């Protein structure tokens, strides 16, 4: 929202009047999140990144705006938005920082979504409003130290006892792991060779035997907590299981939701870098003229704008397909792969255009560039998504 | 507590303005429009007053074409109860606009009518006080702090070098300055709820009036700066230029 005292305001990138393809409320949602990012996230993100701290103080504000699980129904305290508006939220958050978008993706797409999709009525009624309001913070435990691209090989187990379940195992690369109050943990209830026995469990992180420690030394997503989780004889009641979860397809279904959001988020990061580069090119004078007057920088900017515009159009159509309930996981793979790669290229080119200034935290492109290396790798690496598409095209699996 | 807010749709303050082919209006092509920033303080105050009173109604009025409906929805998304679009072309003559608002507000039973202190597109600061005059109620302009007690209003105005405290009774018209509050962002639930709130469209005819805009021009482009030297050696040249060229000494 414009205020008379507004400092620097981000005005987006819209070369093809794509705004005209959005509804009034989709634009309103986008604008409200954009203003929130300008007013609350941008002033603190540089410091958080340098210090390696997630800006926890922003959680209540994010919840109050309704950013968590915004595409889930109103009866659970959510905003009930369509998937395009949800995508625009992710775009705007990641325009600020991929780590903040990751936080919201995990809370909504990977914690609230599985409870909504696979949970009992009692689980939904209890957990969803608490997660929407930020009273509870969630994390999603699927990846293990030796099972990243191949989650079906996981060795975390859930053994049924007479009064519940006992979980054992280790999860790694878990966003929000150390600050979460509740974890959705995926574990095998049968033989280790049986990926169909994978089920989801709701684990309050205060449960005895649950420990999480932050992974140190990250050079990417520094404003986001990434943790390793240990589960040692974690005893859970019978109703901790997500009753409608079954097999590897359940967590993969969650990842489709999160990847959908990432496709939008990457556009936001690319827009931030393009905006910064375009403005710098016009004002930075070298050899007596703005560097934007040189062919090499013009080509850089033209390439960025072209790729951003293409990604905007393909992702908007992906959102329309999701709202029409005809979107397929491989369509999401195409968008995640294309957009994140596009954003990493934009960030790198923007950083180069910025010259020496581009390595400073006051500018955003290098932060985005470093963040996007994680985004390129998580939620299905760039290469895995190529293989998913390859399988779709040929009917032959290469993995 | 029944509060009306009069809201204007204006170009976003970061928009690059292009003057239209008639030379006296702006080219609206590709321009993003937003609620007038000062009106947002008025909207926030109306919502907060009702919240504090625990009861009442807040209504937003806007004069303009159908596109102003989006601006009204923003106000509804922030928390205003209902909206009225006075559908018609505005006028450069603030008195004509004030007559239109006054005709609508008369008999509405409002305790307070709030305006932003000015609209950032024309900087006229007229419509609020003129509306008050036409309604026959007191008006305090550029309110930066507000206290209501027992039907009386005490308002602080930031004047040159100090603060002026004014009092009047309700009903009254107030025009709001920045600093009175921090406008809330519309929440996502608020945006969804706004779609279901009543927005009435009433065609109005606004007189042309006697004041016309004859031309618009953009401010001259700023000239590039010049480096006259470095260190203490540059001081004489600088002082001389400040005297002879900039003529500020």
Coordinates of C-alpha atoms in Angstrom, one line a residue:
Chain A
X1 CA 0.0 0.0 0.0
X2 CA 1.3 3.4 -0.9
X3 CA 1.9 5.7 2.1
X4 CA 2.9 9.3 2.0
X5 CA 6.1 8.3 3.8
X6 CA 6.9 5.3 1.6
X7 CA 10.6 4.7 1.2
X8 CA 11.8 2.6 -1.8
X9 CA 8.9 0.8 -3.4
X10 CA 9.2 -2.1 -5.7
X11 CA 7.0 -1.7 -8.8
X12 CA 7.3 -5.1 -10.4
X13 CA 8.3 -6.2 -13.9
X14 CA 5.4 -6.4 -16.3
X15 CA 6.5 -6.0 -19.9
X16 CA 3.5 -7.8 -21.5
X17 CA 0.7 -6.2 -19.3
X18 CA 0.2 -9.6 -17.6
X19 CA -1.6 -7.6 -14.9
X20 CA -4.5 -7.5 -17.3
X21 CA -4.7 -11.3 -17.0
X22 CA -5.1 -11.1 -13.2
X23 CA -8.3 -10.5 -11.4
X24 CA -8.8 -7.5 -9.1
X25 CA -8.3 -9.6 -6.0
X26 CA -5.3 -11.4 -7.3
X27 CA -3.7 -8.0 -7.9
X28 CA -4.8 -6.8 -4.5
X29 CA -3.2 -9.8 -2.8
X30 CA 0.0 -9.3 -4.8
X31 CA 0.1 -5.6 -3.9
X32 CA -0.5 -6.2 -0.2
X33 CA 2.3 -8.7 0.1
X34 CA 4.6 -6.5 -2.0
X35 CA 4.0 -3.6 0.4
X36 CA 4.6 -5.8 3.4
X37 CA 7.9 -7.0 1.9
X38 CA 9.0 -3.4 1.2
X39 CA 8.0 -2.2 4.7
X40 CA 9.0 -5.1 6.9
X41 CA 11.4 -7.5 5.2
X42 CA 13.6 -5.3 3.1
X43 CA 14.9 -3.1 6.0
X44 CA 16.1 -6.2 7.9
X45 CA 17.0 -8.9 5.3
X46 CA 20.6 -7.8 4.7
X47 CA 21.5 -8.0 8.3
X48 CA 19.7 -11.3 8.8
X49 CA 21.5 -12.8 5.9
X50 CA 24.9 -11.7 7.2
X51 CA 24.2 -12.9 10.7
X52 CA 22.7 -16.1 9.5
X53 CA 19.4 -15.5 11.3
X54 CA 15.8 -16.1 10.3
X55 CA 13.8 -12.9 11.1
X56 CA 11.5 -14.6 13.6
X57 CA 10.0 -11.3 14.6
X58 CA 8.2 -11.2 11.2
X59 CA 6.1 -14.4 11.8
X60 CA 3.2 -12.7 13.6
X61 CA 2.9 -10.1 10.9
X62 CA 3.0 -12.7 8.2
X63 CA 0.3 -14.7 10.0
X64 CA -1.9 -11.6 10.5
X65 CA -1.8 -10.9 6.8
X66 CA -2.8 -14.5 6.2
X67 CA 0.3 -15.7 4.3
X68 CA 0.4 -19.2 5.7
X69 CA -1.7 -21.8 3.8
X70 CA -3.5 -19.0 2.0
X71 CA -5.0 -21.3 -0.6
X72 CA -6.6 -23.6 2.1
X73 CA -10.3 -23.1 3.1
X74 CA -11.6 -20.3 5.3
X75 CA -13.1 -22.9 7.7
X76 CA -9.6 -23.6 9.0
X77 CA -8.7 -20.0 9.5
X78 CA -7.1 -19.6 6.1
X79 CA -7.8 -17.0 3.4
X80 CA -9.3 -19.4 0.8
X81 CA -7.4 -17.9 -2.1
X82 CA -7.1 -19.4 -5.5
X83 CA -3.7 -20.9 -6.6
X84 CA -2.7 -17.9 -8.8
X85 CA -3.1 -15.5 -5.8
X86 CA -1.1 -18.1 -3.7
X87 CA 1.6 -18.1 -6.4
X88 CA 1.7 -14.3 -6.4
X89 CA 2.3 -14.4 -2.6
X90 CA 5.3 -16.7 -3.1
X91 CA 6.6 -14.4 -5.9
X92 CA 6.5 -11.4 -3.7
X93 CA 8.1 -13.1 -0.7
X94 CA 10.9 -14.4 -2.8
X95 CA 11.4 -11.0 -4.4
X96 CA 12.5 -10.2 -0.8
X97 CA 14.4 -13.4 0.0
X98 CA 14.2 -17.1 -0.9
X99 CA 14.6 -18.0 2.7
X100 CA 11.5 -16.2 3.7
X101 CA 9.6 -17.7 0.8
X102 CA 10.9 -21.1 1.9
X103 CA 9.5 -20.5 5.4
X104 CA 6.1 -19.8 4.0
X105 CA 6.3 -22.7 1.5
X106 CA 7.1 -25.1 4.2
X107 CA 4.5 -23.9 6.7
X108 CA 1.8 -23.9 4.0
X109 CA 2.7 -26.3 1.3
X110 CA 4.5 -28.9 3.3
X111 CA 2.9 -28.9 6.7
X112 CA -0.6 -27.5 6.4
X113 CA -1.2 -29.1 3.0
X114 CA -0.5 -32.7 4.1
X115 CA -2.6 -32.3 7.2
X116 CA -5.3 -30.9 5.1
X117 CA -5.0 -33.6 2.4
X118 CA -4.2 -36.6 4.5
X119 CA -5.3 -35.7 8.0
X120 CA -8.4 -36.7 9.9
X121 CA -11.1 -34.1 10.7
X122 CA -9.8 -33.8 14.2
X123 CA -6.2 -33.3 13.0
X124 CA -7.4 -30.6 10.6
X125 CA -9.5 -28.8 13.1
X126 CA -6.8 -28.8 15.7
X127 CA -3.7 -28.1 13.7
X128 CA -4.6 -25.9 10.7
X129 CA -5.9 -22.8 12.5
X130 CA -2.9 -23.0 14.8
X131 CA -0.5 -23.2 11.9
X132 CA -2.4 -20.4 10.0
X133 CA -2.1 -18.1 12.9
X134 CA 1.6 -18.8 13.4
X135 CA 0.9 -20.1 16.9
X136 CA 2.6 -23.3 15.7
X137 CA 5.5 -23.5 13.4
X138 CA 5.9 -26.5 11.2
X139 CA 8.6 -28.4 9.4
X140 CA 8.6 -31.3 6.9
X141 CA 10.9 -34.3 7.4
X142 CA 11.3 -36.4 4.2
X143 CA 14.9 -36.1 3.1
X144 CA 17.6 -38.1 4.8
X145 CA 21.4 -37.9 4.7
X146 CA 21.7 -40.6 2.1
X147 CA 18.2 -40.3 0.5
X148 CA 17.7 -36.9 -1.2
X149 CA 16.7 -37.4 -4.8
X150 CA 15.7 -40.9 -3.9
X151 CA 13.3 -40.5 -0.9
X152 CA 11.8 -43.9 -1.5
X153 CA 15.0 -45.4 -0.1
X154 CA 14.5 -43.8 3.3
X155 CA 15.4 -45.7 6.4
X156 CA 13.4 -43.9 9.0
X157 CA 10.9 -46.3 10.5
X158 CA 7.6 -46.2 12.4
X159 CA 6.8 -49.3 14.3
X160 CA 3.3 -49.9 15.6
X161 CA 3.0 -50.7 19.3
X162 CA -0.1 -51.6 21.3
X163 CA -0.8 -48.0 22.1
X164 CA 0.8 -46.1 19.3
X165 CA 3.9 -45.7 17.2
X166 CA 7.7 -45.5 17.8
X167 CA 9.8 -43.5 15.3
X168 CA 13.5 -43.9 14.7
X169 CA 15.7 -42.2 12.1
X170 CA 17.5 -39.1 10.9
X171 CA 16.2 -36.3 8.6
X172 CA 18.4 -33.7 7.0
X173 CA 18.2 -30.4 5.2
X174 CA 15.0 -29.6 7.1
X175 CA 13.8 -26.0 6.7
X176 CA 12.5 -24.6 10.0
X177 CA 13.6 -27.8 11.8
X178 CA 15.0 -26.2 14.9
X179 CA 12.3 -23.6 15.5
X180 CA 9.4 -25.8 14.5
X181 CA 6.9 -26.8 17.3
X182 CA 5.5 -29.5 15.1
X183 CA 7.0 -31.7 12.4
X184 CA 5.4 -33.8 9.7
X185 CA 7.7 -36.8 9.5
X186 CA 7.6 -39.5 6.8
X187 CA 8.6 -43.0 7.8
X188 CA 8.3 -46.6 6.7
X189 CA 5.8 -48.7 8.6
X190 CA 6.8 -51.9 6.8
X191 CA 10.0 -53.4 5.3
X192 CA 12.7 -51.0 4.3
X193 CA 12.4 -52.2 0.7
X194 CA 8.7 -51.3 0.7
X195 CA 8.2 -47.6 -0.3
X196 CA 4.5 -48.2 -0.3
X197 CA 4.6 -48.4 3.5
X198 CA 5.6 -44.8 3.8
X199 CA 3.2 -42.9 6.0
X200 CA 3.1 -39.4 7.5
X201 CA 3.1 -38.6 11.2
X202 CA 2.4 -35.4 13.1
X203 CA 5.2 -35.1 15.7
X204 CA 5.1 -32.3 18.3
X205 CA 8.8 -31.3 18.5
X206 CA 8.6 -31.4 22.3
X207 CA 8.1 -35.2 22.2
X208 CA 10.9 -37.0 24.0
X209 CA 13.5 -38.3 21.6
X210 CA 13.1 -35.5 19.0
X211 CA 16.1 -33.3 18.7
X212 CA 17.1 -30.8 16.0
X213 CA 20.3 -28.9 15.4
X214 CA 21.0 -26.2 12.9
X215 CA 23.3 -27.0 10.0
X216 CA 26.1 -24.5 10.2
X217 CA 28.3 -23.1 7.5
X218 CA 25.7 -22.4 4.8
X219 CA 26.7 -20.0 2.1
X220 CA 23.1 -19.9 0.8
X221 CA 19.7 -19.3 2.3
X222 CA 21.4 -17.8 5.3
X223 CA 18.2 -16.1 6.5
X224 CA 16.5 -19.4 6.9
X225 CA 17.0 -22.2 9.4
X226 CA 18.1 -25.5 8.0
X227 CA 18.4 -28.4 10.5
X228 CA 19.2 -32.0 11.0
X229 CA 16.5 -33.9 13.0
X230 CA 17.2 -37.0 15.1
X231 CA 14.3 -39.3 16.1
X232 CA 15.3 -41.7 18.8
X233 CA 12.5 -43.9 20.1
X234 CA 10.0 -41.1 19.6
X235 CA 6.7 -42.5 21.1
X236 CA 3.6 -41.2 19.5
X237 CA -0.1 -41.8 20.2
X238 CA -2.1 -43.9 17.6
X239 CA -3.8 -40.8 16.2
X240 CA -0.4 -39.2 15.2
X241 CA -0.6 -40.9 11.9
X242 CA -2.0 -39.0 8.9
X243 CA -4.8 -41.6 8.1
X244 CA -5.1 -40.8 4.4
X245 CA -1.4 -40.9 3.7
X246 CA -0.1 -43.9 1.9
X247 CA 3.1 -44.6 0.0
X248 CA 5.7 -42.4 -1.5
X249 CA 3.1 -40.6 -3.6
X250 CA 1.8 -38.8 -0.5
X251 CA 5.0 -36.8 0.3
X252 CA 5.6 -36.4 -3.4
X253 CA 2.2 -34.8 -3.7
X254 CA 3.2 -32.3 -1.0
X255 CA 6.4 -31.6 -3.0
X256 CA 4.2 -30.8 -6.0
X257 CA 2.5 -28.1 -4.0
X258 CA 5.7 -26.7 -2.8
X259 CA 7.4 -26.8 -6.2
X260 CA 4.4 -25.0 -7.6
X261 CA 5.1 -22.2 -5.2
X262 CA 8.8 -22.2 -6.0
X263 CA 8.0 -21.8 -9.7
X264 CA 6.4 -18.5 -8.7
X265 CA 8.9 -17.6 -6.1
X266 CA 11.8 -17.8 -8.6
X267 CA 10.2 -15.2 -10.8
X268 CA 10.1 -12.9 -7.8
X269 CA 13.9 -13.3 -7.2
X270 CA 14.5 -12.7 -10.9
X271 CA 12.4 -9.6 -10.9
X272 CA 14.3 -8.2 -8.0
X273 CA 17.6 -8.8 -9.7
X274 CA 16.4 -7.3 -13.0
X275 CA 15.0 -4.3 -11.3
X276 CA 18.2 -3.7 -9.4
X277 CA 20.3 -4.2 -12.5
X278 CA 18.2 -1.9 -14.8
X279 CA 18.2 0.9 -12.3
X280 CA 21.9 0.6 -11.7
X281 CA 22.7 0.5 -15.4
X282 CA 20.9 3.8 -15.9
X283 CA 22.6 5.6 -13.0
X284 CA 26.2 4.2 -13.0
X285 CA 28.4 6.3 -15.1
X286 CA 31.7 4.9 -16.6
X287 CA 33.7 6.4 -19.5
X288 CA 31.5 9.4 -19.3
X289 CA 28.2 7.7 -20.0
X290 CA 25.7 5.4 -18.1
X291 CA 26.8 1.7 -18.4
X292 CA 23.3 1.1 -19.6
X293 CA 24.3 2.8 -22.8
X294 CA 26.8 0.0 -23.6
X295 CA 25.7 -2.9 -25.8
X296 CA 26.9 -5.6 -23.4
X297 CA 24.7 -4.4 -20.5
X298 CA 21.7 -3.8 -22.8
X299 CA 22.0 -7.5 -24.0
X300 CA 22.1 -8.6 -20.4
X301 CA 19.0 -6.6 -19.5
X302 CA 17.2 -7.7 -22.7
X303 CA 17.9 -11.3 -21.9
X304 CA 16.7 -11.0 -18.3
X305 CA 13.5 -9.2 -19.3
X306 CA 12.8 -11.8 -22.1
X307 CA 13.2 -14.8 -19.8
X308 CA 11.2 -13.2 -16.9
X309 CA 8.3 -12.4 -19.3
X310 CA 8.3 -16.0 -20.6
X311 CA 8.4 -17.4 -17.1
X312 CA 5.5 -15.1 -16.0
X313 CA 3.3 -16.3 -18.8
X314 CA 4.0 -20.0 -18.4
X315 CA 3.6 -19.9 -14.7
X316 CA 0.3 -18.0 -14.8
X317 CA -1.1 -20.6 -17.1
X318 CA 0.3 -23.3 -14.7
X319 CA -1.7 -21.6 -12.0
X320 CA -4.9 -21.5 -14.1
X321 CA -4.4 -25.3 -14.7
X322 CA -4.0 -25.9 -11.0
X323 CA -7.2 -23.9 -10.3
X324 CA -9.0 -26.0 -13.0
X325 CA -7.6 -29.1 -11.2
X326 CA -5.9 -30.3 -14.4
X327 CA -2.3 -29.5 -13.5
X328 CA 0.1 -32.5 -13.7
X329 CA 3.2 -33.0 -11.6
X330 CA 5.4 -33.0 -14.7
X331 CA 4.0 -29.6 -15.7
X332 CA 5.2 -28.4 -12.3
X333 CA 8.6 -29.9 -13.0
X334 CA 8.9 -28.0 -16.2
X335 CA 8.1 -24.7 -14.5
X336 CA 10.3 -25.3 -11.4
X337 CA 13.2 -26.3 -13.6
X338 CA 12.8 -23.5 -16.1
X339 CA 12.1 -20.7 -13.6
X340 CA 14.7 -21.5 -11.0
X341 CA 17.4 -21.9 -13.7
X342 CA 16.2 -18.6 -15.3
X343 CA 16.3 -16.8 -11.9
X344 CA 19.9 -18.1 -11.2
X345 CA 21.0 -16.8 -14.5
X346 CA 19.3 -13.4 -14.0
X347 CA 20.9 -13.2 -10.5
X348 CA 24.3 -14.0 -11.8
X349 CA 24.1 -11.6 -14.8
X350 CA 22.7 -8.8 -12.5
X351 CA 25.5 -9.3 -10.1
X352 CA 28.1 -9.0 -12.9
X353 CA 26.4 -5.9 -14.2
X354 CA 26.7 -4.3 -10.8
X355 CA 30.5 -4.6 -10.9
X356 CA 32.3 -4.4 -7.6
X357 CA 29.2 -3.0 -5.9
X358 CA 27.5 -6.3 -6.7
X359 CA 29.3 -8.2 -4.1
X360 CA 28.0 -6.0 -1.3
X361 CA 25.0 -6.9 0.8
X362 CA 23.4 -3.5 0.2
X363 CA 22.7 -4.8 -3.2
X364 CA 20.4 -7.8 -3.5
X365 CA 21.5 -9.7 -6.5
X366 CA 24.4 -11.6 -5.0
X367 CA 22.2 -12.7 -2.0
X368 CA 19.6 -13.9 -4.5
X369 CA 22.3 -15.6 -6.6
X370 CA 23.6 -17.5 -3.5
X371 CA 20.1 -18.4 -2.3
X372 CA 19.0 -19.6 -5.7
X373 CA 21.7 -22.3 -5.7
X374 CA 19.8 -23.9 -2.9
X375 CA 16.5 -23.5 -4.7
X376 CA 18.1 -25.0 -7.8
X377 CA 19.0 -28.0 -5.7
X378 CA 16.0 -28.5 -3.4
X379 CA 12.5 -29.8 -4.0
X380 CA 13.9 -31.9 -6.9
X381 CA 17.2 -30.8 -8.4
X382 CA 17.2 -29.1 -11.8
X383 CA 18.5 -32.4 -13.2
X384 CA 15.9 -34.6 -11.6
X385 CA 13.2 -32.5 -13.1
X386 CA 14.8 -33.0 -16.5
X387 CA 14.5 -36.8 -15.9
X388 CA 10.9 -36.5 -14.8
X389 CA 10.2 -34.7 -18.0
X390 CA 12.3 -37.3 -19.9
X391 CA 10.2 -40.0 -18.4
X392 CA 7.0 -38.2 -19.3
X393 CA 8.2 -37.8 -22.9
X394 CA 9.5 -41.3 -23.5
X395 CA 7.7 -43.4 -21.0
X396 CA 11.1 -44.7 -19.9
X397 CA 12.6 -43.9 -16.5
X398 CA 16.2 -43.0 -16.3
X399 CA 16.3 -43.0 -12.5
Chain B
X1 CA -19.9 6.1 15.9
X2 CA -20.7 6.5 12.2
X3 CA -17.8 7.6 10.1
X4 CA -17.6 8.4 6.4
X5 CA -14.4 8.6 4.4
X6 CA -14.1 10.3 1.1
X7 CA -11.5 8.6 -1.0
X8 CA -9.8 9.5 -4.3
X9 CA -8.1 7.3 -6.8
X10 CA -4.8 8.8 -7.8
X11 CA -1.7 7.7 -9.9
X12 CA 0.8 5.8 -7.8
X13 CA 3.4 8.3 -6.6
X14 CA 6.2 6.2 -8.2
X15 CA 4.5 6.3 -11.6
X16 CA 6.3 8.1 -14.4
X17 CA 3.8 10.7 -15.6
X18 CA 3.2 11.3 -19.3
X19 CA 1.2 14.3 -20.3
X20 CA -1.8 13.5 -22.6
X21 CA -2.1 14.8 -26.2
X22 CA -4.5 17.5 -25.0
X23 CA -1.7 19.0 -22.9
X24 CA -3.8 19.4 -19.8
X25 CA -4.4 15.9 -18.5
X26 CA -2.2 12.9 -17.9
X27 CA -2.0 9.9 -20.2
X28 CA -3.5 7.1 -18.1
X29 CA -2.1 4.4 -20.3
X30 CA -0.1 2.0 -18.2
X31 CA -0.4 4.2 -15.1
X32 CA -1.0 2.3 -11.9
X33 CA -3.6 3.9 -9.7
X34 CA -3.8 3.6 -5.9
X35 CA -5.9 5.1 -3.1
X36 CA -4.7 8.6 -2.3
X37 CA -2.0 8.1 0.4
X38 CA -3.4 10.7 2.7
X39 CA -6.9 9.1 2.4
X40 CA -5.3 5.9 3.7
X41 CA -4.7 7.6 7.0
X42 CA -8.4 8.7 7.0
X43 CA -9.5 5.1 6.3
X44 CA -7.3 3.7 9.0
X45 CA -8.6 6.3 11.5
X46 CA -12.2 5.5 10.6
X47 CA -11.6 1.7 11.1
X48 CA -9.7 2.3 14.4
X49 CA -12.4 4.7 15.7
X50 CA -15.1 2.1 15.1
X51 CA -13.0 -0.7 16.6
X52 CA -12.4 1.5 19.7
X53 CA -16.1 2.4 20.0
X54 CA -17.0 -1.3 19.6
X55 CA -20.0 -0.4 17.5
X56 CA -20.9 1.8 14.5
X57 CA -20.5 1.9 10.8
X58 CA -17.8 3.0 8.4
X59 CA -18.7 4.0 4.8
X60 CA -16.3 5.0 2.0
X61 CA -17.4 7.3 -0.8
X62 CA -15.5 7.8 -4.0
X63 CA -16.3 10.0 -7.0
X64 CA -15.1 8.7 -10.3
X65 CA -15.5 6.1 -13.1
X66 CA -16.0 2.4 -12.7
X67 CA -12.2 2.0 -12.2
X68 CA -12.7 3.6 -8.8
X69 CA -14.5 0.5 -7.7
X70 CA -11.1 -1.2 -7.3
X71 CA -10.0 1.7 -5.1
X72 CA -13.1 1.3 -2.9
X73 CA -12.5 -2.4 -2.7
X74 CA -9.0 -1.7 -1.2
X75 CA -10.8 0.3 1.5
X76 CA -13.2 -2.5 2.1
X77 CA -10.3 -4.9 2.3
X78 CA -8.7 -2.8 5.0
X79 CA -11.9 -3.1 7.0
X80 CA -14.4 -0.4 5.9
X81 CA -18.0 -1.8 6.1
X82 CA -19.5 -0.6 2.8
X83 CA -18.7 1.5 -0.2
X84 CA -20.5 4.0 -2.4
X85 CA -19.3 4.9 -5.9
X86 CA -20.5 8.2 -7.0
X87 CA -20.3 7.4 -10.6
X88 CA -19.4 10.3 -12.8
X89 CA -16.6 12.4 -14.2
X90 CA -14.8 14.5 -11.6
X91 CA -14.1 18.2 -12.0
X92 CA -11.0 20.3 -11.6
X93 CA -13.2 22.7 -9.6
X94 CA -13.1 21.4 -6.0
X95 CA -16.3 23.3 -5.2
X96 CA -18.2 21.1 -7.7
X97 CA -16.8 18.0 -6.2
X98 CA -17.6 19.2 -2.7
X99 CA -21.2 19.9 -3.7
X100 CA -21.5 16.3 -5.0
X101 CA -20.1 14.9 -1.7
X102 CA -22.2 17.2 0.5
X103 CA -25.4 16.2 -1.4
X104 CA -24.6 12.5 -0.7
X105 CA -23.5 12.9 2.9
X106 CA -26.3 15.2 4.0
X107 CA -28.8 13.3 6.1
X108 CA -26.4 10.3 6.4
X109 CA -26.2 10.7 10.1
X110 CA -22.4 10.7 10.2
X111 CA -20.6 11.7 13.4
X112 CA -17.4 12.3 11.4
X113 CA -16.5 12.8 7.7
X114 CA -12.8 12.2 7.0
X115 CA -10.7 13.3 4.0
X116 CA -7.0 13.1 3.4
X117 CA -5.5 16.6 3.8
X118 CA -4.9 16.7 0.1
X119 CA -4.9 14.5 -3.0
X120 CA -1.5 13.9 -4.3
X121 CA -2.6 14.3 -7.9
X122 CA -3.8 18.0 -7.7
X123 CA -2.6 19.2 -4.2
X124 CA -5.7 21.4 -4.0
X125 CA -6.7 20.8 -0.3
X126 CA -10.1 22.2 -1.0
X127 CA -12.8 19.5 -1.1
X128 CA -12.7 18.7 2.6
X129 CA -13.2 22.2 4.0
X130 CA -15.7 23.1 1.2
X131 CA -17.8 20.0 2.0
X132 CA -17.8 21.0 5.7
X133 CA -19.1 24.4 4.8
X134 CA -21.8 23.0 2.6
X135 CA -22.9 20.6 5.3
X136 CA -22.8 23.4 7.9
X137 CA -20.5 21.6 10.3
X138 CA -17.1 22.6 11.7
X139 CA -13.9 21.5 9.9
X140 CA -10.4 20.9 11.3
X141 CA -7.7 20.5 8.6
X142 CA -4.4 18.6 8.6
X143 CA -5.1 16.6 11.8
X144 CA -2.0 14.9 13.2
X145 CA -3.4 13.8 16.5
X146 CA -7.0 13.2 17.5
X147 CA -8.9 12.8 20.8
X148 CA -12.6 12.2 21.0
X149 CA -14.5 12.5 24.3
X150 CA -18.2 13.0 25.0
X151 CA -19.1 14.2 21.5
X152 CA -16.2 16.8 21.5
X153 CA -13.2 16.7 19.3
X154 CA -9.7 17.8 20.2
X155 CA -7.3 17.8 17.3
X156 CA -3.7 18.7 17.0
X157 CA -2.4 20.4 13.8
X158 CA 1.3 20.6 13.0
X159 CA 1.9 24.2 12.0
X160 CA 5.1 26.0 11.2
X161 CA 7.3 25.8 14.3
X162 CA 4.7 24.3 16.7
X163 CA 1.5 22.5 17.3
X164 CA -2.0 24.1 17.3
X165 CA -4.7 22.4 19.3
X166 CA -8.3 22.9 18.1
X167 CA -11.6 21.8 19.5
X168 CA -15.0 21.5 18.0
X169 CA -18.2 19.4 18.4
X170 CA -19.5 16.5 16.4
X171 CA -20.6 16.1 13.7
X172 CA -17.5 17.5 11.9
X173 CA -15.3 17.2 8.9
X174 CA -11.6 16.4 9.5
X175 CA -8.8 16.3 6.9
X176 CA -6.1 14.0 8.0
X177 CA -2.3 14.5 7.9
X178 CA 0.3 11.7 7.9
X179 CA 1.5 10.8 11.3
X180 CA -2.0 10.4 12.8
X181 CA -1.7 6.6 12.5
X182 CA 0.0 3.8 10.4
X183 CA -2.5 2.6 7.8
X184 CA -2.9 -1.2 8.0
X185 CA -2.3 -3.4 4.9
X186 CA -5.4 -5.2 3.7
X187 CA -5.1 -8.8 4.9
X188 CA -5.7 -11.6 2.5
X189 CA -8.8 -12.6 4.4
X190 CA -9.8 -8.9 4.2
X191 CA -9.4 -8.9 0.4
X192 CA -11.6 -12.0 0.1
X193 CA -14.2 -10.5 2.5
X194 CA -14.2 -7.3 0.6
X195 CA -15.7 -9.1 -2.4
X196 CA -18.8 -9.8 -0.4
X197 CA -19.2 -6.3 1.2
X198 CA -21.9 -4.0 -0.3
X199 CA -20.6 -1.5 -3.0
X200 CA -23.4 0.7 -4.2
X201 CA -23.1 2.5 -7.5
X202 CA -24.9 5.9 -7.8
X203 CA -24.7 7.9 -11.0
X204 CA -24.1 11.6 -10.2
X205 CA -23.7 14.7 -12.4
X206 CA -20.8 16.9 -11.4
X207 CA -20.9 20.5 -12.7
X208 CA -18.0 21.8 -14.7
X209 CA -17.6 24.8 -12.4
X210 CA -15.6 27.8 -13.0
X211 CA -12.0 26.6 -12.5
X212 CA -10.3 24.9 -15.5
X213 CA -6.9 23.4 -16.0
X214 CA -5.4 25.1 -19.0
X215 CA -2.1 23.3 -19.2
X216 CA 0.2 20.7 -17.5
X217 CA 3.9 20.6 -17.9
X218 CA 6.5 18.3 -16.3
X219 CA 9.2 19.9 -14.1
X220 CA 12.4 20.6 -16.1
X221 CA 14.9 17.7 -16.1
X222 CA 17.7 18.1 -13.6
X223 CA 21.0 19.0 -15.1
X224 CA 23.9 16.7 -14.6
X225 CA 26.3 17.6 -11.7
X226 CA 29.8 18.7 -12.2
X227 CA 33.0 18.0 -10.2
X228 CA 35.0 21.2 -9.9
X229 CA 38.1 19.7 -8.3
X230 CA 39.2 17.7 -5.3
X231 CA 40.2 18.6 -1.7
X232 CA 40.9 22.1 -0.4
X233 CA 42.2 23.2 -3.8
X234 CA 38.6 23.0 -5.1
X235 CA 37.1 25.4 -2.5
X236 CA 37.8 28.7 -4.3
X237 CA 36.3 27.4 -7.6
X238 CA 33.3 26.1 -5.7
X239 CA 32.7 29.3 -3.8
X240 CA 33.0 31.3 -7.0
X241 CA 30.5 29.1 -8.8
X242 CA 28.1 29.3 -5.8
X243 CA 28.3 33.1 -6.1
X244 CA 28.3 33.5 -9.9
X245 CA 26.4 30.5 -11.3
X246 CA 24.1 29.2 -8.6
X247 CA 23.7 32.6 -7.0
X248 CA 23.1 31.1 -3.6
X249 CA 25.8 33.1 -1.7

